[in-house]
Coordinates of C-alpha atoms in Angstrom, one line a residue:
M1 CA 65.6 200.1 129.1
R2 CA 69.2 199.7 131.3
L3 CA 71.8 197.5 129.9
S4 CA 74.9 195.6 131.8
T5 CA 78.1 196.0 131.2
V6 CA 78.3 192.5 129.4
D7 CA 75.8 193.0 127.2
L8 CA 77.3 196.5 126.2
Q9 CA 80.8 194.7 125.4
K10 CA 78.5 192.4 123.3
R11 CA 77.5 194.9 121.2
L12 CA 80.2 197.3 120.9
N13 CA 82.5 194.3 120.3
P14 CA 80.1 191.0 119.2
E15 CA 83.4 189.0 117.8
K16 CA 84.8 188.9 121.7
S17 CA 81.6 187.0 122.1
K18 CA 80.9 184.4 119.9
G19 CA 83.4 181.5 121.3
L20 CA 87.1 181.8 121.0
H21 CA 88.9 185.0 119.9
L22 CA 89.3 185.0 115.9
G23 CA 92.6 185.4 115.6
L24 CA 93.2 181.3 117.6
A25 CA 90.3 180.6 115.7
A26 CA 91.8 181.0 112.7
L27 CA 94.9 179.9 113.8
I28 CA 93.7 176.3 115.2
S29 CA 91.7 176.7 111.5
L30 CA 95.0 177.0 109.5
L31 CA 96.3 174.5 111.1
A32 CA 93.2 171.8 111.1
G33 CA 93.6 172.9 107.4
A34 CA 97.4 172.1 106.8
A35 CA 97.6 168.3 108.6
F36 CA 94.8 167.6 106.2
I37 CA 98.1 167.0 104.3
L38 CA 98.6 163.5 105.9
A39 CA 95.3 162.0 105.4
L40 CA 96.8 161.7 101.5
A41 CA 99.7 159.7 100.4
P42 CA 102.0 158.8 100.9
Y43 CA 101.7 159.2 104.8
G44 CA 98.2 157.9 104.6
I45 CA 97.0 158.2 107.9
W46 CA 92.8 158.9 107.1
P47 CA 91.7 159.5 110.1
V48 CA 92.9 163.0 109.4
A49 CA 90.3 163.5 106.9
L50 CA 87.6 163.6 108.9
I51 CA 89.6 164.9 112.2
S52 CA 90.7 167.8 110.1
P53 CA 87.3 168.9 108.4
A54 CA 85.7 168.2 111.6
I55 CA 87.9 170.8 113.6
L56 CA 86.8 173.2 110.8
Y57 CA 82.8 172.1 111.0
A58 CA 83.2 172.4 115.0
L59 CA 84.6 176.2 114.9
L60 CA 81.6 177.2 112.2
M61 CA 79.4 175.5 115.0
P62 CA 79.0 179.2 116.9
E63 CA 76.5 182.1 115.9
M64 CA 79.3 184.8 114.2
T65 CA 78.9 187.7 112.0
G66 CA 79.5 186.5 108.0
R67 CA 82.8 187.7 108.3
R68 CA 84.1 185.7 111.1
A69 CA 82.5 183.2 109.0
F70 CA 84.8 183.7 106.2
V71 CA 88.3 184.0 107.6
I72 CA 87.7 181.3 109.8
G73 CA 87.1 179.5 106.6
Q74 CA 90.0 181.2 104.6
A75 CA 92.4 180.5 107.2
Y76 CA 91.8 176.7 106.9
G77 CA 91.9 176.8 103.2
T78 CA 94.6 178.8 102.9
G79 CA 96.5 176.1 105.7
L80 CA 96.0 173.2 103.1
W81 CA 97.0 174.8 99.9
C82 CA 99.5 175.6 101.3
V83 CA 101.0 173.0 102.5
G84 CA 99.3 170.4 100.9
A85 CA 100.8 171.8 97.5
F86 CA 104.1 172.9 98.5
W87 CA 105.5 169.9 96.1
L88 CA 104.6 173.2 93.7
Y89 CA 107.7 174.9 95.5
T90 CA 109.8 172.3 93.7
S91 CA 109.5 173.1 90.0
I92 CA 109.2 177.1 90.6
H93 CA 112.1 177.3 92.3
V94 CA 114.7 173.7 92.0
Y95 CA 113.5 174.4 87.7
G96 CA 111.2 177.5 87.3
S97 CA 114.6 179.0 89.0
T98 CA 112.6 181.6 91.0
P99 CA 114.1 182.8 94.2
A100 CA 113.3 181.1 97.1
W101 CA 111.7 184.2 98.6
L102 CA 109.8 184.6 95.4
A103 CA 108.4 180.9 95.5
L104 CA 107.2 181.3 99.3
I105 CA 105.6 184.2 98.2
M106 CA 103.8 182.4 95.2
I107 CA 102.8 179.6 96.9
A108 CA 101.5 181.8 99.1
L109 CA 99.2 183.7 96.8
M110 CA 97.6 180.8 95.7
G111 CA 97.1 179.2 98.8
L112 CA 94.9 182.7 99.9
G113 CA 93.3 181.9 96.2
M114 CA 92.7 178.0 96.7
G115 CA 91.5 179.4 100.4
L116 CA 88.5 181.3 99.0
F117 CA 86.9 178.2 98.1
H118 CA 87.0 177.1 102.0
G119 CA 86.3 180.8 102.6
F120 CA 83.2 181.0 101.0
L121 CA 82.2 177.8 101.8
A122 CA 82.4 178.9 105.2
L123 CA 80.0 182.3 104.5
I124 CA 77.6 180.5 103.1
F125 CA 77.0 178.0 105.9
N126 CA 76.9 181.0 108.4
R127 CA 74.6 183.0 106.2
V128 CA 72.3 181.4 103.4
V129 CA 71.7 178.0 104.7
G130 CA 71.1 175.3 108.2
K131 CA 73.8 174.9 110.4
Q132 CA 74.3 171.3 110.3
P133 CA 76.1 167.8 108.7
L134 CA 74.4 167.5 105.2
S135 CA 74.6 171.2 104.4
F136 CA 77.8 171.6 105.5
A137 CA 79.5 168.3 103.6
A138 CA 77.4 169.2 100.2
L139 CA 78.2 172.8 100.7
W140 CA 81.9 171.1 100.8
I141 CA 81.3 168.7 97.8
L142 CA 80.3 171.6 96.0
Q143 CA 83.3 173.4 96.2
E144 CA 85.4 170.5 95.3
W145 CA 83.6 169.9 92.0
L146 CA 83.7 173.6 91.8
K147 CA 88.3 173.3 91.2
T148 CA 87.4 170.9 88.5
W149 CA 86.4 173.2 86.3
L150 CA 86.6 177.1 87.5
F151 CA 89.0 178.7 86.0
T152 CA 90.8 175.5 84.2
G153 CA 90.3 173.7 87.8
F154 CA 92.4 172.6 90.3
P155 CA 91.6 169.1 91.5
W156 CA 93.8 167.8 94.4
L157 CA 93.6 167.7 98.2
F158 CA 89.6 165.5 97.9
V159 CA 88.7 164.8 100.8
G160 CA 87.8 160.8 98.6
Y161 CA 91.3 160.3 98.2
A162 CA 92.2 159.6 101.9
F163 CA 90.3 156.9 101.0
T164 CA 91.5 154.9 97.8
E165 CA 92.4 152.1 99.7
Q166 CA 89.3 151.7 102.6
Y167 CA 87.3 149.8 100.3
W168 CA 84.8 149.8 103.2
L169 CA 83.7 153.4 101.8
S170 CA 86.2 153.9 98.5
S171 CA 83.0 151.0 97.4
L172 CA 81.2 153.7 96.3
A173 CA 83.1 155.2 94.0
P174 CA 82.6 153.4 91.0
V175 CA 78.7 153.9 91.6
A176 CA 79.1 157.9 91.9
G177 CA 82.7 159.2 91.7
V178 CA 85.1 160.1 94.6
F179 CA 82.9 163.3 95.0
T180 CA 80.3 160.2 96.4
V181 CA 83.2 159.4 99.0
S182 CA 84.2 162.4 100.1
F183 CA 80.7 163.0 101.3
V184 CA 80.2 160.2 103.2
A185 CA 83.7 161.2 105.0
I186 CA 82.6 164.8 105.7
L187 CA 78.7 163.9 107.0
L188 CA 80.6 161.1 109.7
A189 CA 83.2 163.7 110.8
T190 CA 80.2 166.2 111.4
S191 CA 77.5 163.7 113.3
I192 CA 80.9 162.9 115.5
V193 CA 80.9 166.5 115.9
E194 CA 76.6 166.6 116.9
L195 CA 77.6 163.3 118.8
L196 CA 79.5 165.4 121.1
R197 CA 77.1 167.9 121.4
R198 CA 74.7 165.5 122.4
R199 CA 72.8 165.9 119.2
G200 CA 73.3 162.2 117.4
G201 CA 70.1 161.9 115.5
Y202 CA 73.2 163.6 112.7
M203 CA 74.6 160.1 112.9
I204 CA 71.8 157.5 111.4
P205 CA 72.8 159.0 107.3
S206 CA 75.9 158.6 108.0
I207 CA 75.1 154.9 109.8
A208 CA 73.0 154.4 106.4
L209 CA 75.4 155.5 104.1
L210 CA 78.7 153.4 105.8
V211 CA 76.2 150.6 105.8
I212 CA 75.6 150.9 101.9
S213 CA 79.6 151.0 101.2
T214 CA 80.8 148.8 104.0
T215 CA 77.8 146.4 101.6
L216 CA 79.3 147.4 98.8
W217 CA 82.7 146.1 100.5
L218 CA 81.5 143.0 101.3
V219 CA 79.6 141.4 98.2
N220 CA 82.2 143.0 96.0
P221 CA 79.9 143.5 93.0
Q222 CA 81.9 143.0 89.7
W223 CA 80.7 146.0 87.6
T224 CA 82.8 145.4 84.3
K225 CA 84.2 141.7 83.9
P226 CA 86.4 140.5 81.6
K227 CA 86.9 140.4 78.3
G228 CA 88.2 136.6 77.8
T229 CA 90.9 137.5 75.5
P230 CA 94.5 136.7 76.8
D231 CA 96.0 139.0 79.4
L232 CA 99.0 141.6 77.8
S233 CA 102.2 141.5 78.6
V234 CA 103.7 145.0 79.0
S235 CA 107.0 146.8 79.9
L236 CA 106.3 150.6 80.9
I237 CA 110.0 152.3 80.5
Q238 CA 111.2 154.4 83.7
G239 CA 114.1 156.4 81.8
N240 CA 114.6 159.0 84.9
I241 CA 115.9 161.9 82.5
P242 CA 117.2 164.6 85.2
Q243 CA 114.4 167.5 84.5
D244 CA 117.0 169.5 84.1
L245 CA 118.6 167.9 80.9
K246 CA 115.5 167.0 79.5
W247 CA 114.4 169.3 77.2
L248 CA 117.9 170.5 76.3
T249 CA 119.6 170.6 72.8
E250 CA 122.8 168.9 73.7
Y251 CA 121.3 165.9 75.3
Q252 CA 118.1 165.1 72.8
I253 CA 120.2 162.6 71.4
E254 CA 121.3 161.2 74.6
T255 CA 117.6 161.0 76.2
L256 CA 116.9 158.3 73.0
K257 CA 119.9 156.4 73.4
I258 CA 118.5 156.2 77.1
Y259 CA 115.1 155.0 76.2
A260 CA 116.4 152.7 73.0
T261 CA 118.6 150.9 75.4
L262 CA 116.2 150.5 78.5
T263 CA 113.6 148.8 75.8
R264 CA 116.2 146.6 73.8
D265 CA 114.9 143.6 75.7
E266 CA 111.8 144.3 75.6
W267 CA 110.8 143.6 72.0
G268 CA 109.0 140.7 71.8
R269 CA 105.8 142.3 74.8
D270 CA 103.2 142.6 73.8
L271 CA 103.0 146.6 74.6
V272 CA 106.1 148.8 75.6
L273 CA 105.0 152.1 77.4
W274 CA 107.8 155.4 77.0
P275 CA 106.1 157.7 79.6
E276 CA 105.1 161.6 78.3
S277 CA 107.9 163.6 76.4
S278 CA 110.2 160.4 76.2
I279 CA 111.1 162.0 73.0
P280 CA 112.1 165.1 73.8
M281 CA 111.2 167.1 70.3
F282 CA 108.3 167.1 67.4
Q283 CA 107.3 164.2 65.1
T284 CA 108.9 165.7 62.4
E285 CA 112.4 166.3 63.9
A286 CA 112.8 163.0 65.3
V287 CA 112.0 160.7 61.5
G288 CA 114.9 159.0 61.9
F289 CA 114.6 157.5 65.3
I290 CA 111.4 157.0 64.9
N291 CA 111.3 154.5 61.7
E292 CA 113.7 152.9 63.3
M293 CA 111.5 151.7 66.9
V294 CA 108.8 151.3 64.2
A295 CA 110.5 148.4 62.4
M296 CA 111.9 147.4 65.7
A297 CA 108.4 147.1 67.3
K298 CA 106.8 145.2 63.9
E299 CA 109.4 142.7 63.1
T300 CA 109.4 140.9 66.7
D301 CA 105.2 141.7 66.7
T302 CA 105.1 144.5 69.4
T303 CA 103.0 147.4 69.5
W304 CA 105.1 151.2 71.1
V305 CA 103.1 153.1 72.7
T306 CA 105.1 156.8 73.5
G307 CA 104.9 160.0 74.7
I308 CA 105.9 163.1 72.3
P309 CA 104.9 166.5 71.1
Y310 CA 102.7 166.4 68.2
K311 CA 103.2 168.9 65.8
D312 CA 100.3 169.5 63.3
E313 CA 101.6 171.0 60.0
A314 CA 98.9 169.9 57.7
T315 CA 96.4 172.6 59.8
F316 CA 99.1 175.3 59.7
D317 CA 98.2 178.3 57.4
A318 CA 100.8 180.7 57.2
S319 CA 98.2 183.6 56.4
T320 CA 96.2 183.2 59.8
D321 CA 98.7 181.6 62.2
K322 CA 102.0 182.6 63.4
Y323 CA 103.0 178.7 63.7
A324 CA 101.5 175.2 63.5
P325 CA 99.7 173.9 66.1
F326 CA 101.4 171.3 68.1
Y327 CA 100.2 169.3 71.4
N328 CA 101.2 167.3 74.4
S329 CA 100.1 163.5 72.6
V330 CA 100.5 159.8 72.6
V331 CA 101.0 157.9 69.8
A332 CA 100.5 154.3 69.2
L333 CA 102.8 152.5 66.7
G334 CA 104.3 149.3 65.5
A335 CA 102.5 146.0 65.4
Q336 CA 98.5 145.8 65.4
A337 CA 98.1 149.5 67.0
E338 CA 97.3 152.9 65.5
G339 CA 95.8 156.2 67.2
L340 CA 96.9 159.3 68.4
Y341 CA 96.1 161.2 71.4
K342 CA 96.3 164.7 71.8
K343 CA 96.4 166.1 75.8
Q344 CA 92.8 167.7 76.2
R345 CA 93.2 169.6 80.2
L346 CA 96.8 171.7 79.5
V347 CA 98.6 173.1 82.6
P348 CA 98.2 176.9 83.4
F349 CA 101.6 178.9 82.8
G350 CA 103.4 175.2 82.5
E351 CA 101.9 173.8 79.2
Y352 CA 100.1 177.2 77.8
I353 CA 99.8 181.4 78.9
P354 CA 96.1 182.1 79.6
F355 CA 94.6 184.8 79.3
Q356 CA 96.7 185.9 76.5
G357 CA 97.1 189.7 75.8
V358 CA 94.5 189.9 79.1
L359 CA 98.2 189.9 81.2
D360 CA 100.1 192.6 79.4
I361 CA 99.5 194.8 82.2
L362 CA 101.8 193.2 84.2
P363 CA 105.9 193.8 83.1
N364 CA 107.1 190.5 83.5
L365 CA 104.2 189.2 81.2
A366 CA 103.9 191.5 78.9
G367 CA 104.1 191.1 75.3
S368 CA 102.4 186.4 76.1
Q369 CA 100.7 186.6 73.4
D370 CA 103.5 185.9 71.4
I371 CA 104.8 183.1 73.4
M372 CA 104.0 179.5 72.3
S373 CA 101.3 177.0 73.9
Y374 CA 100.5 173.4 73.4
S375 CA 97.2 173.8 71.8
R376 CA 94.6 171.7 73.9
G377 CA 92.8 168.2 72.2
S378 CA 89.5 168.0 71.7
D379 CA 87.5 166.6 74.1
Q380 CA 85.5 164.1 71.4
Q381 CA 88.5 161.4 70.1
S382 CA 88.7 158.1 69.5
P383 CA 91.0 155.6 71.7
L384 CA 94.2 153.6 70.5
Q385 CA 94.3 151.0 69.1
V386 CA 96.2 148.0 70.4
R387 CA 95.8 144.5 69.6
G388 CA 92.2 144.2 69.0
H389 CA 91.7 146.7 71.8
S390 CA 90.3 149.8 72.9
L391 CA 93.0 151.3 74.7
G392 CA 91.9 155.3 76.7
A393 CA 94.6 158.0 77.7
A394 CA 95.5 160.9 79.8
I395 CA 98.6 162.7 79.8
C396 CA 100.3 163.5 83.5
Y397 CA 97.9 166.2 84.8
E398 CA 94.5 165.7 83.1
V399 CA 94.1 162.1 85.4
A400 CA 93.5 164.3 88.2
Y401 CA 90.1 165.5 86.4
P402 CA 87.2 162.8 87.0
D403 CA 85.1 163.6 84.1
T404 CA 87.6 164.2 81.4
T405 CA 89.3 160.4 82.7
R406 CA 85.4 159.4 82.4
K407 CA 84.9 159.9 78.9
N408 CA 88.1 158.7 77.9
A409 CA 87.5 156.1 79.4
I410 CA 83.9 154.9 77.7
G411 CA 84.5 152.7 75.2
T412 CA 88.1 151.1 75.9
D413 CA 89.2 147.8 77.2
F414 CA 91.9 149.4 79.3
L415 CA 93.6 152.8 80.4
L416 CA 96.8 154.1 80.1
T417 CA 98.5 157.7 81.9
I418 CA 101.8 158.7 81.1
S419 CA 103.6 161.5 83.3
N420 CA 106.8 163.8 83.5
D421 CA 106.9 164.0 87.5
A422 CA 110.3 165.3 87.4
W423 CA 109.2 168.4 88.1
F424 CA 108.3 167.5 91.7
G425 CA 111.5 165.8 92.7
T426 CA 110.9 164.2 96.0
S427 CA 108.2 165.8 97.3
A428 CA 104.3 164.2 98.1
G429 CA 103.4 165.5 94.5
P430 CA 103.9 162.2 92.5
L431 CA 102.8 160.0 95.5
Q432 CA 99.4 162.1 95.6
H433 CA 99.5 161.7 91.4
L434 CA 99.1 157.9 91.8
Q435 CA 96.6 157.8 94.9
M436 CA 93.9 159.6 91.9
V437 CA 94.9 157.1 89.3
Q438 CA 94.1 154.2 91.8
M439 CA 91.3 156.4 92.1
R440 CA 90.7 156.3 88.9
A441 CA 90.7 152.7 88.0
L442 CA 88.5 152.1 90.5
E443 CA 85.8 154.6 89.7
N444 CA 86.0 153.5 86.1
G445 CA 86.7 149.7 86.6
R446 CA 89.5 149.2 84.3
W447 CA 93.0 148.7 85.0
F448 CA 95.9 151.1 84.1
M449 CA 99.1 151.6 83.3
R450 CA 100.9 154.9 85.0
A451 CA 104.7 155.5 82.8
T452 CA 106.4 158.1 83.8
N453 CA 109.8 159.0 83.7
T454 CA 111.1 159.6 87.8
G455 CA 108.1 157.3 89.2
V456 CA 105.6 156.3 90.4
T457 CA 105.6 153.8 87.4
A458 CA 102.6 151.3 88.0
I459 CA 99.6 148.4 87.1
I460 CA 96.8 149.2 88.6
D461 CA 93.5 147.2 89.0
H462 CA 90.5 147.0 88.4
K463 CA 89.8 147.3 91.9
G464 CA 92.5 150.4 92.2
R465 CA 94.9 148.3 94.0
I466 CA 98.3 148.5 92.9
V467 CA 99.7 145.5 91.5
E468 CA 103.5 146.2 90.2
R469 CA 105.0 149.8 91.0
A470 CA 109.0 150.4 90.5
P471 CA 111.4 152.4 92.6
Q472 CA 111.7 156.1 92.1
F473 CA 114.3 158.3 90.8
E474 CA 115.9 154.3 88.8
R475 CA 116.5 153.9 85.2
T476 CA 114.3 150.6 85.0
V477 CA 111.7 148.6 83.6
L478 CA 108.6 148.3 84.8
R479 CA 107.3 144.4 83.6
G480 CA 103.9 142.3 84.3
E481 CA 100.6 142.1 83.4
V482 CA 97.0 143.7 82.2
Q483 CA 93.6 142.3 81.5
A484 CA 91.1 143.5 79.4
R485 CA 87.9 145.1 81.0
V486 CA 84.6 145.1 79.4
G487 CA 81.2 147.5 80.2
N488 CA 80.7 150.2 82.2
T489 CA 80.4 151.2 86.1
P490 CA 77.1 153.4 87.3
F491 CA 79.5 156.5 87.3
M492 CA 81.3 155.7 83.7
R493 CA 77.0 156.1 82.5
F494 CA 76.0 158.1 84.8
G495 CA 79.1 161.0 86.2
H496 CA 79.0 162.9 88.8
Y497 CA 75.1 164.2 87.9
P498 CA 73.4 161.9 90.5
I499 CA 75.6 163.8 94.1
L500 CA 75.7 166.8 92.6
F501 CA 71.8 166.8 91.9
I502 CA 71.3 165.0 95.6
M503 CA 73.4 167.4 96.7
A504 CA 71.6 170.6 95.0
L505 CA 68.4 169.5 96.7
L506 CA 70.1 169.0 99.6
L507 CA 70.9 172.3 99.9
I508 CA 67.6 173.7 98.5
L509 CA 66.1 172.2 101.5
S510 CA 68.1 173.5 104.0
Y511 CA 67.9 177.2 102.7
L512 CA 64.2 177.1 103.3
G513 CA 64.4 175.5 106.4
K514 CA 66.4 178.3 107.2
R515 CA 64.3 181.3 105.6
P516 CA 62.3 183.3 109.0
K517 CA 58.7 182.2 108.9
T518 CA 56.5 184.7 108.0
P519 CA 53.7 185.8 110.3
V520 CA 50.5 185.0 109.2
R521 CA 47.9 188.1 109.7
L522 CA 44.3 187.0 110.6
G523 CA 43.2 190.6 110.8
K524 CA 43.0 193.9 112.3

């Protein structure tokens, strides 16, 4: 058999015969991933959340090798994370005193590592399952879910967050969570690509799901209902303490004075809320100040809730422990208040050192097992008790975990999250963080109070809408009212299990449909 010159070139260099040159395809994919940030806060250009993954899907559609697919997917994920999570640069360089060049290298390594999720998504899509919208969308949801727990998790940059205030789609959130919103968005994006390829049949499931979500938006079902008690008057205190001063021993008293002064005219409100670690010392070191605040709260019939590092000396055993365990916590004090919540989801290398001891092989991390780290709170904690209500809590980063917040919301009347986003300066990080809180409120049908050091301090209703919001980087007080609500959304009851089951089923069916059929032999 004679081969033509073209056939010979294809066999010797298959990469160049499959659509765009690999380098150009990877560059387009990288830029598409980087552009995704425009879909999220503070930009809010939600159509980009459709266009960006649609470009990746289109690039993966031609027949190609597994290597080519992985490179294209890896490029997309690297662009997504290097740009979408660039707010980490502020905490690493500005407040972590890391040289700019090294901080940039660390961001690049983070992007490469997190990019692996999309790299393997593309590889599996190309080699294992049928190449069509349902399987691509299912794989996308799988990688978003994996990012909530694998290697402690980094649940950021989900497609569904781009539609937090687009209620024609986010109305699905209280039914089955943010992953369902992501699934419909990805399915719609990829179906549009197929429509342009004159395969419009794939639009049918997308349209059906959009009809469901739009109907939910128009009908506006009340998954939860008001408890029937008077709304609580609340004051959220924003101290605006500079991050480079916050933990200095010589500035601790000044920090306490700032918060006490801001609160002076707020006593008498139903609830006063201070942000994460607003008392920058252990409770054992601030006994006098705490007692003074509690006395004022009781005298004015006010509930005082504050973030504070909590040292559990009662469980300390000098024969086995180097130091008493301590927690990033929030405590309810004053009138009609009881409870202590200890943070469950800790920030790696920020609040604890992962793989302690194992990292001794790296010179700069040798002896890491001797570094004092926060302890992790139990995942079976009772809500705070505030003025006859149950109050669910989430501290900073852990509100990004949908399932953790869902569990903390069960049996509560409203929710709070406290944070210190000063670590991220004027970047998009705090605004992306606020957008996640809006989605958590929508998923769980609960009002949310969000008190932060530098912003964004806000009150959010059970539909994820911002009711009151304080300006960033100002020393101020945000006043408002919060409604107690009871009942469970479907998401609170079932979590992510329904959507994950459907995704698994879609992938299994797609895999079986892709398997080559073995011919039946009828004899010689």
